Amino acid sequence: MANEQWIAACEAEEIEEEDVIRFDHGDRTFALYRSADDQYYATDGYCTHERFHLADGLVIGRQIECPKHNGRFDYATGEAKRAPVCVALRTYPVKNDAGTIWIKID
Amino acid sequence: MTECGMLIIGAGETGARAAGELRDRGWTGNITLVGEEALAPYERPPLSKRALLEAGDPEPAFIQGRERLEALNIRFMKERRAIAIERDEHAVRLEDGTLLRYERLLLATGARPRRLPSERLASDGAGVLYLRSFADALTLRGRLRPGRRIAIVGGGFIGLEVAASARELGCEVAVIEAGPRILMRGVPEALAAVVDARHRAAGVSFKLGAGIGGMTREGGGFRVRLTDGEVLTCDAVVAGIGAMPATELAADAGLALDNGICTDERLATSDPDIFAAGDCCSFPHPLYDGKRLRLEAWRNAQDQGAHVAGSMLGAGEAYGSVPWFWSDQYDLTLQVAGLPDAGTTTVRRSLGEKGSLFFHLAGDGRLVAASGIGHPAVAKEIRLAEMLIERRAVPDPLALSNPELSLRSLLKNETRETPRL
Ligand SMILES: Cc1cc2nc3c(=O)[nH]c(=O)nc-3n(C[C@H](O)[C@H](O)[C@H](O)COP(=O)(O)OP(=O)(O)OC[C@H]3O[C@@H](n4cnc5c(N)ncnc54)[C@H](O)[C@@H]3O)c2cc1C
Ligand code: FES
């Protein structure tokens, strides 16, 4: 907990509506999402099935579909939604501060 | 006689998925999964990729481990081979004589590598390697040492993935392909050319338009004579010349066959209590005018496994997922959605450094397939194209070729014009 910090990840308009981008920080990688109703979310960048970047996948409604085998997660809660993924995805708090997207990591 | 309820023969991708899905759909009776292999169900795609490359002892990628099968109360019988279906008794006979009675039977027996004709092989063909099972991958792995000369027969996906892995491990690799180019089936020539160039850049040599004329043992390796007279010496021969559906059980029981076990659109065979799914079956595809297809692809195995579980429980829906597969070679991602061979014209969209997309249109302008090669980001585009294919879209070819126009916007227009209920 002690190492928790807010990090400025990108500008809000860098992510298109209903889309996802990749954000690397140190040796970690994250996926940042913007939903159709303009909310922002963040999860771990790699799929929990194999090490593939979810940012190369497709946002469909509230879900991200992995580009590799089309497993799906709810990107707001991290919940695994479709085989072959069965392990949930870690999510991170996000805030939009005057057009800058911040993510809280530890 | 053991009462098995829902009995599944073949514990591969399809069988495992169907077993889990039967539970998920609320079947509370017995489910029995019978497989001839020694392992719990595992994924085959890594066998030509990670399982060959990974340092240390490779582990199979299990689909449903023992714990999960137990948690779902699925009876899993490994290392048991089914040898006959006694249709009159609603039972399957195993090699050890056990009779398993079923209410509904699923044949998910997959496919087996096509063998090189034995008269062209050294003695009994001993030593030619094939790749289908985890055990095959372990054997092959042992031969792929740096500096070894590996001859690969067949320029299809399995052969090329093994070629890429072998090069990455420092082997000398020659691919022998009887056709005029690699990847003759299911991908456009322009895409095959990208794959060809990538292999050549990695140092793979190709012998195209040449078959195997004969083979003799020499030292610990082989002398391979090609039909054009050329002779290759190598330490190992790997054949990836296609697969044959495992149909013996169905054939002996008198079920209809047609390039695999013949099913209707629900995946029922000619016996209403027996179903078939995955690599072993052929089925009429509603998106392609009911054309009968047999697919050998991972997602089809998954999707048919799930679908057939519903059919076994009485559902009446037709199976109609868009065919889709991927291949990984070196750093290249290749994906194909739909049936490129059903198209008459091809439109290319360049994604610059990220690769290329090809859209395949039928005579009436309908999008019937899309294929992509390059960076993993092509996957997103192919997924959108797949949705267009599913909706039987007739997109403007100019829009398809224009990288400035997102496929998502085409899809949105499509949805507006043809609302789906
Ligand atoms: C090396 C390799 C790489 C691949 N890579 C890709 C890829 O990158 N992308 C892709 O889309 N697809 C790929 N595939 C294809 C994909 O793995 C198959 O489509 C899928 O495994 C088919 O599943 P299935 O359950 O129908 O058959 P299988 O997985 O073959 O399972 C059938 C099982 O039934 C057993 N069986 C057969 N007869 C009997 C019997 N009489 N009694 C008991 N058991 C029996 C078999 O031993 C086997 O275990 C690859 C396949 C291989 C072999
Ligand atoms: S890597 Fe994501 S579903 Fe397999």
Coordinates of C-alpha atoms and ligand atoms in Angstrom, one line a residue:
Chain A
M1 CA 0.0 0.0 0.0
A2 CA 2.8 2.3 0.9
N3 CA 4.0 2.5 -2.7
E4 CA 0.7 3.4 -4.2
Q5 CA 1.0 6.4 -6.5
W6 CA -1.0 8.2 -9.1
I7 CA 0.7 8.4 -12.5
A8 CA -0.3 10.6 -15.4
A9 CA -0.8 8.1 -18.2
C10 CA -2.1 10.0 -21.2
E11 CA -4.4 12.7 -22.5
A12 CA -8.1 11.8 -22.5
E13 CA -8.4 12.4 -26.3
E14 CA -5.6 10.0 -27.1
I15 CA -8.0 7.1 -26.6
E16 CA -10.9 6.9 -29.0
E17 CA -14.4 6.2 -27.9
E18 CA -14.9 2.5 -27.3
D19 CA -11.2 1.8 -27.7
V20 CA -8.1 0.8 -25.8
I21 CA -4.5 1.9 -25.8
R22 CA -1.3 0.4 -24.3
F23 CA 0.5 2.2 -21.5
D24 CA 4.0 1.1 -20.3
H25 CA 5.4 2.2 -17.0
G26 CA 8.8 1.0 -15.8
D27 CA 8.8 -2.7 -16.7
R28 CA 5.0 -3.0 -16.4
T29 CA 2.4 -2.7 -19.1
F30 CA -1.2 -1.6 -18.7
A31 CA -4.3 -1.2 -20.9
L32 CA -6.3 2.0 -20.7
Y33 CA -9.9 2.0 -21.9
R34 CA -12.5 4.5 -22.9
S35 CA -16.1 3.3 -23.0
A36 CA -18.8 4.5 -25.3
D37 CA -20.3 6.6 -22.5
D38 CA -16.9 8.3 -22.0
Q39 CA -15.7 6.6 -18.8
Y40 CA -12.0 5.6 -18.4
Y41 CA -10.7 2.3 -17.0
A42 CA -7.3 0.6 -16.5
T43 CA -6.3 -3.1 -16.3
D44 CA -3.1 -5.1 -16.5
G45 CA -1.8 -5.0 -20.1
Y46 CA -1.4 -8.7 -20.7
C47 CA -4.1 -11.3 -21.0
T48 CA -4.2 -13.8 -18.2
H49 CA -4.3 -16.7 -20.7
E50 CA -1.0 -16.0 -22.4
R51 CA 1.2 -13.0 -22.6
F52 CA -0.5 -11.0 -25.3
H53 CA -1.2 -7.3 -25.2
L54 CA -4.9 -6.6 -24.7
A55 CA -4.4 -3.2 -26.2
D56 CA -4.2 -5.0 -29.6
G57 CA -7.7 -6.4 -28.9
L58 CA -11.2 -5.1 -29.6
V59 CA -13.4 -3.2 -27.2
I60 CA -17.0 -4.6 -27.5
G61 CA -19.4 -2.7 -25.1
R62 CA -18.0 -3.1 -21.6
Q63 CA -15.7 -6.0 -22.6
I64 CA -12.2 -6.3 -24.0
E65 CA -11.7 -9.2 -26.4
C66 CA -8.1 -10.6 -26.5
P67 CA -6.7 -10.6 -30.0
K68 CA -5.1 -14.0 -29.6
H69 CA -7.9 -16.5 -28.8
N70 CA -10.8 -14.1 -28.3
G71 CA -11.1 -14.7 -24.6
R72 CA -13.0 -11.8 -23.0
F73 CA -12.9 -9.7 -19.8
D74 CA -15.2 -7.1 -18.3
Y75 CA -12.6 -4.2 -18.3
A76 CA -14.4 -2.4 -15.5
T77 CA -14.3 -5.3 -13.0
G78 CA -11.6 -7.5 -14.6
E79 CA -13.9 -10.5 -14.5
A80 CA -13.2 -13.3 -17.0
K81 CA -16.2 -13.4 -19.4
R82 CA -15.4 -16.0 -22.1
A83 CA -13.2 -19.0 -22.5
P84 CA -10.4 -19.7 -22.8
V85 CA -9.7 -17.1 -20.2
C86 CA -10.7 -18.1 -16.7
V87 CA -8.4 -16.0 -14.4
A88 CA -9.6 -12.4 -13.7
L89 CA -7.7 -9.4 -14.9
R90 CA -6.3 -6.9 -12.3
T91 CA -7.9 -3.5 -12.5
Y92 CA -6.6 -0.1 -11.4
P93 CA -8.3 3.1 -10.2
V94 CA -8.4 5.8 -12.9
K95 CA -9.3 9.5 -12.8
N96 CA -9.7 12.1 -15.5
D97 CA -8.3 15.4 -14.2
A98 CA -8.9 18.3 -16.7
G99 CA -8.3 16.0 -19.7
T100 CA -5.4 14.1 -18.3
I101 CA -5.9 10.4 -17.4
W102 CA -4.3 9.3 -14.2
I103 CA -3.9 5.7 -13.0
K104 CA -3.2 4.6 -9.5
I105 CA -0.6 1.8 -9.2
D106 CA 1.5 0.3 -6.5
Chain B
M1 CA -22.3 -52.3 -18.6
T2 CA -21.6 -48.8 -17.3
E3 CA -24.2 -46.1 -17.7
C4 CA -22.5 -43.1 -19.1
G5 CA -25.3 -40.6 -19.9
M6 CA -23.6 -38.2 -22.2
L7 CA -20.6 -40.1 -23.6
I8 CA -17.8 -38.3 -25.4
I9 CA -15.1 -40.2 -27.4
G10 CA -11.9 -38.1 -27.8
A11 CA -10.6 -35.9 -25.0
G12 CA -9.1 -33.1 -27.2
E13 CA -10.1 -29.5 -27.6
T14 CA -13.7 -30.3 -28.8
G15 CA -14.4 -33.1 -26.3
A16 CA -13.2 -31.1 -23.3
R17 CA -15.2 -28.1 -24.3
A18 CA -18.3 -30.1 -24.9
A19 CA -18.0 -31.8 -21.5
G20 CA -17.8 -28.5 -19.6
E21 CA -20.5 -27.0 -21.6
L22 CA -23.0 -29.9 -20.9
R23 CA -22.6 -29.0 -17.2
D24 CA -22.8 -25.3 -17.8
R25 CA -26.1 -25.9 -19.7
G26 CA -27.5 -27.7 -16.7
W27 CA -27.2 -31.4 -17.5
T28 CA -27.0 -33.0 -14.1
G29 CA -26.7 -36.7 -15.2
N30 CA -23.5 -38.6 -16.0
I31 CA -20.9 -37.1 -18.4
T32 CA -18.1 -39.4 -19.4
L33 CA -15.0 -38.3 -21.4
V34 CA -12.9 -41.1 -23.0
G35 CA -9.4 -40.4 -24.5
E36 CA -6.7 -42.6 -25.8
E37 CA -3.9 -40.2 -24.8
A38 CA -2.1 -40.3 -21.4
L39 CA -2.8 -36.7 -20.5
A40 CA -5.8 -34.7 -19.5
P41 CA -7.1 -32.5 -22.4
Y42 CA -4.4 -30.0 -23.6
E43 CA -4.0 -27.4 -26.3
R44 CA -2.3 -28.4 -29.5
P45 CA -1.4 -25.0 -31.0
P46 CA 1.6 -24.5 -28.7
L47 CA 3.1 -27.9 -29.9
S48 CA 4.6 -26.3 -33.0
K49 CA 5.6 -23.1 -31.3
R50 CA 6.2 -22.7 -27.5
A51 CA 6.6 -26.4 -26.8
L52 CA 9.5 -26.6 -29.2
L53 CA 11.1 -23.3 -28.3
E54 CA 10.8 -23.0 -24.5
A55 CA 13.9 -23.7 -22.5
G56 CA 13.6 -26.4 -19.8
D57 CA 11.1 -29.2 -19.7
P58 CA 7.9 -28.1 -21.6
E59 CA 4.6 -28.6 -19.8
P60 CA 1.4 -29.3 -21.7
A61 CA -1.1 -26.4 -21.7
F62 CA -4.0 -28.1 -20.0
I63 CA -7.5 -27.1 -21.1
Q64 CA -9.4 -28.8 -18.3
G65 CA -7.1 -30.1 -15.6
R66 CA -8.0 -33.1 -13.5
E67 CA -9.3 -30.8 -10.7
R68 CA -11.7 -28.9 -13.0
L69 CA -13.0 -32.1 -14.5
E70 CA -13.6 -33.4 -11.0
A71 CA -15.2 -30.2 -9.8
L72 CA -17.7 -30.5 -12.7
N73 CA -18.2 -34.1 -11.8
I74 CA -17.1 -35.3 -15.3
R75 CA -15.8 -38.9 -15.4
F76 CA -12.5 -38.8 -17.3
M77 CA -11.1 -42.1 -18.6
K78 CA -7.6 -41.7 -20.0
E79 CA -5.5 -44.1 -22.1
R80 CA -8.7 -45.9 -23.2
R81 CA -9.4 -46.4 -26.8
A82 CA -12.9 -46.8 -28.2
I83 CA -13.0 -49.6 -30.9
A84 CA -16.7 -49.9 -31.8
I85 CA -20.1 -48.4 -31.5
E86 CA -22.8 -50.9 -30.8
R87 CA -25.7 -48.8 -32.1
D88 CA -28.4 -51.4 -31.3
E89 CA -27.3 -51.4 -27.6
H90 CA -26.6 -47.7 -27.5
A91 CA -23.1 -48.6 -26.3
V92 CA -19.4 -48.0 -27.1
R93 CA -16.9 -50.8 -26.8
L94 CA -13.4 -50.0 -25.5
E95 CA -10.2 -51.9 -26.4
D96 CA -10.2 -53.6 -23.0
G97 CA -13.7 -55.0 -23.6
T98 CA -15.5 -52.5 -21.4
L99 CA -19.0 -51.5 -22.7
L100 CA -20.1 -48.0 -22.0
R101 CA -23.8 -47.3 -22.5
Y102 CA -24.9 -43.8 -23.7
E103 CA -28.0 -41.7 -23.9
R104 CA -26.2 -39.5 -26.4
L105 CA -22.8 -40.0 -28.0
L106 CA -20.4 -37.4 -29.2
L107 CA -17.5 -38.3 -31.6
A108 CA -14.8 -35.8 -31.0
T109 CA -12.0 -37.9 -32.4
G110 CA -10.1 -35.2 -34.2
A111 CA -7.7 -35.8 -37.1
R112 CA -4.4 -37.7 -37.6
P113 CA -1.4 -36.7 -39.7
R114 CA -1.5 -37.9 -43.2
R115 CA 1.5 -40.3 -43.6
L116 CA 4.0 -40.2 -46.5
P117 CA 3.4 -43.2 -48.8
S118 CA 5.5 -46.0 -47.4
E119 CA 7.0 -47.2 -50.6
R120 CA 8.9 -43.9 -50.9
L121 CA 10.3 -44.3 -47.4
A122 CA 13.4 -45.9 -46.1
S123 CA 12.4 -49.4 -45.0
D124 CA 9.1 -49.0 -43.0
G125 CA 9.3 -45.2 -42.8
A126 CA 10.8 -45.4 -39.4
G127 CA 12.2 -42.1 -38.4
V128 CA 9.9 -39.7 -40.3
L129 CA 8.5 -37.4 -37.7
Y130 CA 4.9 -36.1 -37.5
L131 CA 3.3 -33.6 -35.1
R132 CA -0.1 -34.0 -33.5
S133 CA 0.4 -34.9 -29.9
F134 CA 2.4 -33.6 -26.9
A135 CA 4.4 -36.9 -27.1
D136 CA 5.2 -36.1 -30.8
A137 CA 6.4 -32.6 -29.8
L138 CA 8.8 -34.0 -27.2
T139 CA 10.3 -36.3 -29.8
L140 CA 10.7 -33.5 -32.3
R141 CA 12.2 -31.2 -29.7
G142 CA 14.9 -33.7 -29.1
R143 CA 16.0 -33.5 -32.7
L144 CA 16.0 -29.8 -33.1
R145 CA 19.5 -29.1 -31.9
P146 CA 21.6 -26.2 -33.3
G147 CA 23.3 -27.1 -36.6
R148 CA 21.1 -30.1 -37.3
R149 CA 19.8 -30.3 -40.9
I150 CA 16.0 -30.6 -40.9
A151 CA 14.0 -31.4 -44.0
I152 CA 10.3 -30.5 -43.7
V153 CA 7.9 -32.0 -46.1
G154 CA 4.9 -29.8 -46.7
G155 CA 4.6 -26.0 -46.9
G156 CA 1.4 -25.7 -44.9
F157 CA 0.9 -24.2 -41.5
I158 CA 2.3 -27.0 -39.4
G159 CA 5.4 -27.4 -41.6
L160 CA 6.0 -23.6 -41.7
E161 CA 5.5 -23.2 -37.9
V162 CA 8.0 -26.1 -37.3
A163 CA 10.4 -24.4 -39.8
A164 CA 10.2 -21.1 -37.9
S165 CA 10.8 -22.8 -34.6
A166 CA 13.7 -24.9 -36.0
R167 CA 15.4 -21.8 -37.4
E168 CA 15.0 -20.0 -34.1
L169 CA 16.7 -23.0 -32.5
G170 CA 19.6 -22.8 -34.9
C171 CA 18.8 -25.7 -37.2
E172 CA 19.4 -25.7 -41.0
V173 CA 16.0 -25.9 -42.5
A174 CA 14.7 -26.9 -46.0
V175 CA 11.0 -27.0 -46.8
I176 CA 9.9 -29.3 -49.6
E177 CA 6.5 -28.4 -51.1
A178 CA 4.9 -30.1 -54.1
G179 CA 2.8 -27.1 -55.1
P180 CA 4.1 -24.0 -56.9
R181 CA 4.1 -22.0 -53.7
I182 CA 3.7 -22.4 -49.9
L183 CA 0.2 -22.1 -48.2
M184 CA -1.7 -23.2 -51.3
R185 CA -4.9 -23.6 -49.4
G186 CA -6.9 -21.0 -47.7
V187 CA -4.7 -17.9 -48.0
P188 CA -4.2 -15.4 -50.9
E189 CA -1.0 -15.5 -52.8
A190 CA 0.0 -12.0 -51.7
L191 CA -0.1 -13.1 -48.1
A192 CA 1.7 -16.3 -48.8
A193 CA 4.4 -14.2 -50.4
V194 CA 5.0 -12.2 -47.2
V195 CA 5.4 -15.5 -45.2
D196 CA 7.7 -16.8 -47.9
A197 CA 9.9 -13.7 -47.7
R198 CA 10.1 -13.8 -43.9
H199 CA 11.2 -17.5 -44.0
R200 CA 13.9 -16.8 -46.6
A201 CA 15.1 -13.8 -44.6
A202 CA 15.5 -16.2 -41.7
G203 CA 17.6 -18.5 -43.8
V204 CA 15.0 -21.2 -44.7
S205 CA 15.5 -22.8 -48.1
F206 CA 12.5 -23.8 -50.2
K207 CA 12.2 -26.6 -52.8
L208 CA 9.0 -25.8 -54.5
G209 CA 7.2 -27.9 -57.1
A210 CA 9.1 -31.0 -55.8
G211 CA 7.8 -34.2 -54.2
I212 CA 9.6 -36.9 -52.4
G213 CA 11.0 -39.5 -54.9
G214 CA 12.6 -41.7 -52.3
M215 CA 14.4 -41.9 -49.1
T216 CA 17.3 -43.9 -47.7
R217 CA 18.9 -44.1 -44.3
E218 CA 22.4 -42.7 -44.2
G219 CA 24.3 -42.8 -40.9
G220 CA 22.0 -41.5 -38.3
G221 CA 20.1 -39.5 -40.9
F222 CA 18.4 -39.6 -44.3
R223 CA 19.2 -39.1 -48.0
V224 CA 16.1 -37.7 -49.5
R225 CA 15.7 -37.8 -53.3
L226 CA 13.3 -35.2 -54.7
T227 CA 11.1 -35.9 -57.8
D228 CA 13.2 -33.3 -59.7
G229 CA 16.3 -35.4 -59.1
E230 CA 17.9 -33.2 -56.4
V231 CA 19.2 -35.0 -53.3
L232 CA 19.2 -33.6 -49.8
T233 CA 21.0 -35.1 -46.9
C234 CA 19.6 -34.3 -43.5
D235 CA 19.4 -35.4 -39.9
A236 CA 15.7 -35.5 -39.6
V237 CA 12.6 -35.5 -41.8
V238 CA 9.4 -33.9 -40.5
A239 CA 6.2 -34.4 -42.5
G240 CA 3.3 -31.8 -42.3
I241 CA 1.3 -32.9 -45.3
G242 CA -2.2 -32.5 -43.9
A243 CA -4.4 -34.5 -41.6
M244 CA -7.1 -37.2 -42.1
P245 CA -10.3 -37.1 -40.0
A246 CA -10.5 -40.0 -37.5
T247 CA -13.6 -41.7 -38.9
E248 CA -13.1 -45.4 -38.3
L249 CA -15.6 -45.7 -35.5
A250 CA -18.3 -43.9 -37.5
A251 CA -17.5 -45.8 -40.7
D252 CA -17.7 -49.2 -39.0
A253 CA -21.0 -48.3 -37.4
G254 CA -22.4 -47.4 -40.8
L255 CA -22.8 -43.6 -40.2
A256 CA -22.7 -41.4 -43.2
L257 CA -19.3 -40.0 -44.2
D258 CA -18.3 -37.2 -46.5
N259 CA -14.8 -35.9 -46.0
G260 CA -15.2 -36.7 -42.3
I261 CA -18.1 -37.7 -40.3
C262 CA -21.1 -36.2 -42.0
T263 CA -23.4 -34.1 -39.8
D264 CA -26.4 -31.9 -40.3
E265 CA -26.4 -28.2 -39.3
R266 CA -26.9 -29.0 -35.6
L267 CA -23.9 -31.4 -35.8
A268 CA -26.0 -34.6 -35.5
T269 CA -24.8 -37.5 -37.6
S270 CA -27.1 -39.8 -39.6
D271 CA -28.0 -41.5 -36.2
P272 CA -30.0 -38.9 -34.2
D273 CA -28.4 -40.0 -30.9
I274 CA -24.9 -39.7 -32.2
F275 CA -23.2 -36.3 -32.8
A276 CA -19.8 -35.3 -34.2
A277 CA -17.8 -32.1 -33.8
G278 CA -14.3 -30.6 -34.4
D279 CA -11.7 -31.7 -36.8
C280 CA -13.4 -35.1 -37.4
C281 CA -16.7 -33.8 -38.9
S282 CA -18.0 -32.1 -42.0
F283 CA -21.1 -29.9 -41.7
P284 CA -23.1 -27.5 -44.0
H285 CA -22.2 -23.9 -43.3
P286 CA -25.2 -21.4 -43.5
L287 CA -22.9 -18.5 -44.4
Y288 CA -21.6 -20.2 -47.5
D289 CA -24.9 -21.5 -49.0
G290 CA -24.8 -24.6 -47.0
K291 CA -21.5 -25.7 -48.5
R292 CA -20.1 -28.7 -46.6
L293 CA -16.9 -27.8 -44.7
R294 CA -14.5 -29.7 -42.6
L295 CA -12.3 -27.3 -40.5
E296 CA -9.1 -28.0 -38.7
A297 CA -8.9 -25.0 -36.4
W298 CA -8.8 -24.3 -32.8
R299 CA -11.7 -21.9 -32.5
N300 CA -13.9 -24.1 -34.6
A301 CA -13.1 -27.0 -32.1
Q302 CA -14.1 -24.7 -29.2
D303 CA -17.2 -23.3 -30.8
Q304 CA -18.5 -26.6 -32.1
G305 CA -17.7 -28.3 -28.7
A306 CA -19.9 -25.7 -27.1
H307 CA -22.6 -25.8 -29.8
V308 CA -22.9 -29.6 -29.9
A309 CA -23.5 -29.7 -26.2
G310 CA -26.6 -27.8 -26.8
S311 CA -27.7 -30.0 -29.7
M312 CA -27.1 -33.1 -27.5
L313 CA -29.5 -31.6 -25.0
G314 CA -32.1 -31.1 -27.7
A315 CA -31.4 -27.5 -29.0
G316 CA -32.3 -27.0 -32.6
E317 CA -30.0 -24.2 -33.7
A318 CA -27.7 -24.4 -36.7
Y319 CA -24.0 -24.0 -36.1
G320 CA -22.7 -21.0 -38.1
S321 CA -19.7 -19.3 -36.6
V322 CA -17.4 -17.6 -39.0
P323 CA -14.4 -19.9 -39.6
W324 CA -11.3 -18.3 -38.1
F325 CA -7.7 -19.4 -37.4
W326 CA -4.3 -17.9 -36.7
S327 CA -0.7 -18.9 -37.2
D328 CA 2.4 -17.5 -35.5
Q329 CA 5.7 -17.7 -37.4
Y330 CA 8.7 -15.7 -36.0
D331 CA 7.3 -12.2 -35.1
L332 CA 4.5 -12.5 -37.7
T333 CA 0.9 -12.7 -36.7
L334 CA -1.4 -14.3 -39.4
Q335 CA -5.1 -14.5 -39.1
V336 CA -7.9 -15.5 -41.5
A337 CA -11.6 -15.1 -40.9
G338 CA -14.1 -16.6 -43.3
L339 CA -13.3 -18.6 -46.5
P340 CA -10.9 -16.8 -48.8
D341 CA -11.5 -19.5 -51.5
A342 CA -15.1 -18.4 -51.6
G343 CA -14.1 -15.0 -52.9
T344 CA -13.5 -14.0 -56.5
T345 CA -11.8 -10.6 -56.0
T346 CA -9.3 -9.5 -53.4
V347 CA -8.9 -5.9 -52.1
R348 CA -5.7 -5.0 -50.2
R349 CA -5.5 -2.5 -47.3
S350 CA -2.0 -1.5 -46.3
L351 CA -1.4 -0.8 -42.6
G352 CA 2.1 0.4 -43.2
E353 CA 4.6 -1.0 -40.8
K354 CA 1.8 -2.9 -39.1
G355 CA 1.2 -5.2 -42.1
S356 CA -1.5 -5.8 -44.6
L357 CA -5.1 -6.8 -44.7
F358 CA -6.8 -8.6 -47.6
F359 CA -10.6 -8.6 -48.1
H360 CA -12.1 -11.3 -50.2
L361 CA -15.4 -10.5 -52.0
A362 CA -17.8 -12.9 -53.7
G363 CA -19.2 -12.2 -57.2
D364 CA -22.2 -10.4 -55.7
G365 CA -19.9 -8.1 -53.7
R366 CA -20.4 -9.8 -50.4
L367 CA -17.5 -9.9 -48.0
V368 CA -16.8 -13.7 -47.5
A369 CA -13.3 -13.6 -45.9
A370 CA -10.5 -11.4 -44.6
S371 CA -6.9 -12.2 -43.9
G372 CA -4.2 -10.3 -42.3
I373 CA -0.5 -10.5 -41.7
G374 CA 2.0 -8.5 -39.7
H375 CA 2.0 -7.0 -36.2
P376 CA -0.4 -8.4 -33.6
A377 CA -2.5 -5.3 -34.2
V378 CA -3.9 -6.9 -37.4
A379 CA -6.0 -9.1 -35.0
K380 CA -8.3 -6.2 -34.1
E381 CA -9.0 -5.5 -37.8
I382 CA -9.6 -9.1 -38.6
R383 CA -12.1 -9.3 -35.7
L384 CA -14.0 -6.3 -37.1
A385 CA -13.9 -7.8 -40.6
E386 CA -15.3 -11.1 -39.1
M387 CA -18.3 -9.1 -37.8
L388 CA -18.9 -7.7 -41.2
I389 CA -18.7 -11.2 -42.7
E390 CA -21.1 -12.5 -40.1
R391 CA -23.6 -9.7 -41.1
R392 CA -23.2 -10.6 -44.8
A393 CA -22.0 -7.1 -45.5
V394 CA -21.5 -5.8 -49.0
P395 CA -18.9 -3.1 -48.3
D396 CA -17.6 -0.6 -50.8
P397 CA -14.2 -2.0 -52.1
L398 CA -12.8 1.5 -52.1
A399 CA -13.6 2.0 -48.4
L400 CA -12.0 -1.4 -47.7
S401 CA -8.8 -0.4 -49.3
N402 CA -8.6 3.0 -47.6
P403 CA -6.7 2.7 -44.3
E404 CA -8.1 6.1 -43.2
L405 CA -11.6 4.6 -43.0
S406 CA -12.0 2.5 -39.9
L407 CA -13.6 -0.8 -40.2
R408 CA -15.6 0.0 -37.0
S409 CA -17.3 2.8 -38.9
L410 CA -18.1 0.5 -41.8
L411 CA -19.6 -1.9 -39.2
K412 CA -21.7 0.8 -37.6
N413 CA -23.1 1.8 -41.1
E414 CA -23.9 -1.8 -41.7
T415 CA -25.7 -2.2 -38.4
R416 CA -27.8 0.8 -39.2
E417 CA -28.7 -0.4 -42.7
T418 CA -29.5 -4.0 -41.8
P419 CA -30.8 -4.1 -38.3
R420 CA -30.5 -7.5 -36.8
L421 CA -33.3 -8.7 -34.5
Ligands
LIG1 C1 0.8 -28.8 -34.0 C2 -0.5 -28.2 -34.2 C3 -0.6 -26.8 -34.2 C4 -1.8 -26.2 -34.4 N1 -1.9 -24.8 -34.4 C5 -3.0 -24.2 -34.6 C6 -3.1 -22.7 -34.7 O1 -2.1 -22.0 -34.5 N2 -4.3 -22.2 -34.9 C7 -5.4 -22.9 -35.0 O2 -6.5 -22.3 -35.3 N3 -5.4 -24.2 -35.0 C8 -4.3 -24.9 -34.8 N4 -4.2 -26.3 -34.7 C9 -5.5 -27.0 -34.9 C10 -6.2 -27.3 -33.6 O3 -5.3 -27.7 -32.6 C11 -7.2 -28.4 -33.8 O4 -8.2 -27.9 -34.7 C12 -8.0 -28.9 -32.6 O5 -7.0 -29.6 -31.7 C13 -9.1 -29.9 -32.9 O6 -9.7 -30.4 -31.8 P1 -10.4 -31.8 -31.7 O7 -10.8 -32.0 -30.3 O8 -11.4 -31.8 -32.8 O9 -9.3 -32.9 -32.1 P2 -8.0 -33.3 -31.3 O10 -7.5 -32.1 -30.6 O11 -7.1 -33.9 -32.3 O12 -8.5 -34.3 -30.2 C14 -9.0 -35.6 -30.6 C15 -8.7 -36.6 -29.5 O13 -9.4 -37.8 -29.7 C16 -8.5 -38.9 -29.4 N5 -9.1 -40.1 -30.1 C17 -9.2 -40.3 -31.4 N6 -9.8 -41.5 -31.6 C18 -10.0 -42.1 -30.4 C19 -10.6 -43.3 -30.0 N7 -11.1 -44.2 -30.9 N8 -10.7 -43.6 -28.6 C20 -10.3 -42.6 -27.7 N9 -9.7 -41.4 -28.1 C21 -9.6 -41.2 -29.4 C22 -7.2 -38.4 -30.0 O14 -6.1 -39.1 -29.5 C23 -7.2 -37.0 -29.5 O15 -6.7 -36.9 -28.2 C24 -3.0 -26.9 -34.5 C25 -2.9 -28.3 -34.5 C26 -1.7 -29.0 -34.3 C27 -1.6 -30.5 -34.3
FES2 S1 -4.0 -15.0 -24.9 FE1 -5.8 -14.0 -24.4 S2 -7.3 -15.5 -24.9 FE2 -5.4 -16.6 -25.1

